[in-house]
CSV table of C-alpha atoms and ligand atoms in Angstrom, one decimal:
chain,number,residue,atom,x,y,z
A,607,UNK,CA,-8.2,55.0,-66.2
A,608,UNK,CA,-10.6,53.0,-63.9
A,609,UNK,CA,-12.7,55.3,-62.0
A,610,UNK,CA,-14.6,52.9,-59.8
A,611,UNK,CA,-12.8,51.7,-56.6
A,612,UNK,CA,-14.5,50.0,-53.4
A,613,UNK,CA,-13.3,50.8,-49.9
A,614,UNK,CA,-13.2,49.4,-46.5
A,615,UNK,CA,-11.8,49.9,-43.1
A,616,UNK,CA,-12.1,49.0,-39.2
A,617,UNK,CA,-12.0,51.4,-36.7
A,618,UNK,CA,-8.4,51.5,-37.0
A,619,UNK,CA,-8.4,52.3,-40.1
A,620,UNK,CA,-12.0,54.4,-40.4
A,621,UNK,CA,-10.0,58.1,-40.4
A,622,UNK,CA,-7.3,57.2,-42.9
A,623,UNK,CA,-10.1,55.6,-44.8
A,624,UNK,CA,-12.4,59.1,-44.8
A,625,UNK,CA,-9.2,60.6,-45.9
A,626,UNK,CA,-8.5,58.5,-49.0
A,627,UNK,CA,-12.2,58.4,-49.6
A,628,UNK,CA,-12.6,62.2,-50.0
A,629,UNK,CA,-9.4,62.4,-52.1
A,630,UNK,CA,-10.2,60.1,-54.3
A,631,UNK,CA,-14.0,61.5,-55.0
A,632,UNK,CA,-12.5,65.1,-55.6
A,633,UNK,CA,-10.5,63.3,-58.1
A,634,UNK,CA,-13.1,62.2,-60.1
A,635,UNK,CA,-13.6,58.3,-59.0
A,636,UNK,CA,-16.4,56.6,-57.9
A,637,UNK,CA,-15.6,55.8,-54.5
A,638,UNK,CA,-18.0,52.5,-53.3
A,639,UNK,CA,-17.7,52.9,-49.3
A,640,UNK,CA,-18.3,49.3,-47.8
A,641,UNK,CA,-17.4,50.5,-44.1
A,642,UNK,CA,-17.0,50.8,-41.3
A,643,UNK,CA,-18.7,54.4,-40.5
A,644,UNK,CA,-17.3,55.0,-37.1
A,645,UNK,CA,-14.6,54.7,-34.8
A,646,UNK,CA,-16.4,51.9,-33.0
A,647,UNK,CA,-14.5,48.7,-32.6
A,648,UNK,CA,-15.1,46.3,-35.2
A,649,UNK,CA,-13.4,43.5,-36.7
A,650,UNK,CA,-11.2,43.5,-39.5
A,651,UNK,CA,-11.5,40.2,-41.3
A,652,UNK,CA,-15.7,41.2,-42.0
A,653,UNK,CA,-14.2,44.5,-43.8
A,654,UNK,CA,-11.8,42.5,-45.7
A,655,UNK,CA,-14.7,40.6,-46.7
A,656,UNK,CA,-17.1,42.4,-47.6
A,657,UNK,CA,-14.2,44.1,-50.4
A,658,UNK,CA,-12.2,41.3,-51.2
A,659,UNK,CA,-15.6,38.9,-52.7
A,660,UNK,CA,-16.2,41.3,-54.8
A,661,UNK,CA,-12.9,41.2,-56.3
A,662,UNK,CA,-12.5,37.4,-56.6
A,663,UNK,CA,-16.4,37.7,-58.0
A,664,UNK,CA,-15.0,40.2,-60.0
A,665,UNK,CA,-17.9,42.4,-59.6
A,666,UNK,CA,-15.2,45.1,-59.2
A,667,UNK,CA,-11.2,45.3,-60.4
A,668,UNK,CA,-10.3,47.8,-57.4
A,669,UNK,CA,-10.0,47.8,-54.1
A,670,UNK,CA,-8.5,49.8,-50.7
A,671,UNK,CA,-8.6,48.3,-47.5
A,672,UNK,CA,-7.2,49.7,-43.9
A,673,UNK,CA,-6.9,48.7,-40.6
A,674,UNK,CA,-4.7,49.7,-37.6
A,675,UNK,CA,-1.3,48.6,-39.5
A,676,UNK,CA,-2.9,46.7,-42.4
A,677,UNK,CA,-1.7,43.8,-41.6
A,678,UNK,CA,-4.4,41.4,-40.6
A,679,UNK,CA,-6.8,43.3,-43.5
A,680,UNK,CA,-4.5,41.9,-45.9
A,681,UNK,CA,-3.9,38.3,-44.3
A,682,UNK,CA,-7.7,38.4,-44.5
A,683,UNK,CA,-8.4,39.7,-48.0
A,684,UNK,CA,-5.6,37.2,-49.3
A,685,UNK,CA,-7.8,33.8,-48.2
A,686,UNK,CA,-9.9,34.7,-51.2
A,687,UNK,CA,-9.0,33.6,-54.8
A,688,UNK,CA,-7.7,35.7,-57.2
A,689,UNK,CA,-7.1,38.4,-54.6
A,690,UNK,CA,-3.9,39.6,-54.5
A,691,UNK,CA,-3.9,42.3,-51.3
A,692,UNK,CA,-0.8,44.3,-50.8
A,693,UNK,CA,0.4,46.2,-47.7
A,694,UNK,CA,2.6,48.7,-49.0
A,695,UNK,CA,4.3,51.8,-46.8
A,696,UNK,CA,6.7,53.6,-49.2
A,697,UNK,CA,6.3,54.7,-52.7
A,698,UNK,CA,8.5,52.0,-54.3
A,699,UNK,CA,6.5,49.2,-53.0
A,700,UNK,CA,3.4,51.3,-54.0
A,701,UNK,CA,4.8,51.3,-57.9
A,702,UNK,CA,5.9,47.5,-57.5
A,703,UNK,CA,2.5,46.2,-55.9
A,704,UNK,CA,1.0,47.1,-59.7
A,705,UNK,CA,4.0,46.9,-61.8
A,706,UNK,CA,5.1,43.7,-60.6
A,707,UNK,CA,2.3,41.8,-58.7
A,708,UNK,CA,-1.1,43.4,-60.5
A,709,UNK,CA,-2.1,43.8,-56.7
A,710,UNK,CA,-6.0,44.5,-57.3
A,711,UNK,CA,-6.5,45.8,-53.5
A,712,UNK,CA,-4.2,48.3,-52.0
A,713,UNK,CA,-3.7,48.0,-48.1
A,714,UNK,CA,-2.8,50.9,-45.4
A,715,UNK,CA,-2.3,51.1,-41.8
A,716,UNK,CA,-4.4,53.7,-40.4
A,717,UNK,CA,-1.6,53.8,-37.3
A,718,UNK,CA,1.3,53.7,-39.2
A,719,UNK,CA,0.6,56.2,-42.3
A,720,UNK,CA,0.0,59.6,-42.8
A,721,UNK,CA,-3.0,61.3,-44.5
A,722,UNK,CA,-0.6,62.5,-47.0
A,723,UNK,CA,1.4,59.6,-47.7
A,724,UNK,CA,-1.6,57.5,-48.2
A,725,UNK,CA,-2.8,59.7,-50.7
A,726,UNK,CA,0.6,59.6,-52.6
A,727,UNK,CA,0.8,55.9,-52.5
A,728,UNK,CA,-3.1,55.4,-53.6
A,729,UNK,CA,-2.1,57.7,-56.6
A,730,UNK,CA,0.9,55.9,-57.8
A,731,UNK,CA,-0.7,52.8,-57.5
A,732,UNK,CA,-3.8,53.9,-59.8
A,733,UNK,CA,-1.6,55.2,-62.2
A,734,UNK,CA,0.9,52.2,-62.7
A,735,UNK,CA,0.7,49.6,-65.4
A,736,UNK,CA,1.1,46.0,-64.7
A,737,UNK,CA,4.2,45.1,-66.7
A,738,UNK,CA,2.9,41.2,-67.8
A,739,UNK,CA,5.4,39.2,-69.4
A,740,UNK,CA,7.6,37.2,-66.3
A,741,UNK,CA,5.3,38.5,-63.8
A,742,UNK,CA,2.3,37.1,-65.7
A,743,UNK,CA,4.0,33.7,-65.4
A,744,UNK,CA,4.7,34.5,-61.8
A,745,UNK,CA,0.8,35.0,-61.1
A,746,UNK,CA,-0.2,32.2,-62.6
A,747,UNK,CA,2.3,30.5,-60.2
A,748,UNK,CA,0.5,31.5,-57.5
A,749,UNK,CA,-3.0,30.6,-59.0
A,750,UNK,CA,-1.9,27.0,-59.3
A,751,UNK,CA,-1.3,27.2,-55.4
A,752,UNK,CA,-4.2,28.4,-54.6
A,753,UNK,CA,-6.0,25.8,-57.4
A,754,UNK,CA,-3.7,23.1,-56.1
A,755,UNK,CA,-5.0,23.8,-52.6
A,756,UNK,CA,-8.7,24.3,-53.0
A,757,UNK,CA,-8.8,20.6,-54.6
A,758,UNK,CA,-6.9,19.1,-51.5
A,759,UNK,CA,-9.3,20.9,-49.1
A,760,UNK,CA,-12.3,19.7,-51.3
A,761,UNK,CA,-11.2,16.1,-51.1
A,762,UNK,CA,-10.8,16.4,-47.2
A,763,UNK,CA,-14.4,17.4,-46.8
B,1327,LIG,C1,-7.5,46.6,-34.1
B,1327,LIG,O1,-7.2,47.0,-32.9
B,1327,LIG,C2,-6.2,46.1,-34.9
B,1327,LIG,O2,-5.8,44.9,-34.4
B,1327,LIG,C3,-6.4,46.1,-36.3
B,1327,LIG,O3,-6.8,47.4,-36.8
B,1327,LIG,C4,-5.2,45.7,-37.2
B,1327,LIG,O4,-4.1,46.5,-36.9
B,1327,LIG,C5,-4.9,44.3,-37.3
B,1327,LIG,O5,-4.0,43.8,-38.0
């Protein structure tokens, strides 16, 4: 099992964020805080950031990200390559988001999810396999786009 996971919030995310954090730490993994440390407004694309490089770098395989409803976090953490963010709110999509789309950064609403249920979807998520076979052909769909697209922006500029 991977024991190392970064994490980062905004303000709207910071509590849910201390929650997971903790959780996760009492369960044995290495928990890599990247921010933000208070409920001071702050905005949600630098925390996005400052997880999702390290992902496309792959520095790190893992990552949880939060803000108020999750939903601009994971606009934001998508714009980098080989990220693939995923806003999930139930335990289905929670299973699906590793079984079928290898998502390497799991995203939360701090408004819109519970302590508890957070912690429930964070676990099924660790603990699902990616299935490969048609979804591996499926990714590598969406890596052309994103290949296909980085050479018409380079030839624009
Ligand atoms: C911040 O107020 C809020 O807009 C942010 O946390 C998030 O919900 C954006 O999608």
């Amino acid at each position: 099992m991977h024991k190392e996971i970064l994490i980062a919030a905004d303000h709207g995310g910071y509590s849910l964020k201390e929650e997971v954090k903790n959780y996760l730490q009492d369960n044995g993994y290495t928990v890599i805080d990247l921010g933000t440390h208070s409920e001071e407004s702050v905005d949600y694309p630098d925390f996005a950031a400052a997880v999702a490089q390290k992902i496309s770098n792959n520095e790190y395989s893992l990552g949880i990200l939060m803000c108020g409803t999750g939903i601009g976090i994971s606009i934001a953490a998508n714009k980098f390559p080989n990220v693939r963010a995923a806003l999930v709110h139930d335990e289905l999509s929670a299973k699906m988001a590793k079984v079928h789309n290898n998502a390497n950064i799991l995203v939360l609403g701090g408004r819109t999810t519970t302590p508890e249920r957070a912690k429930k979807l964070v676990t099924i998520w660790l603990n699902e396999n990616f299935e490969g076979g048609r979804h591996t052909r499926r990714l590598e769909k969406i890596n052309s786009i994103e290949a296909k697209n980085n050479e018409s922006s380079k030839k624009r500029s």
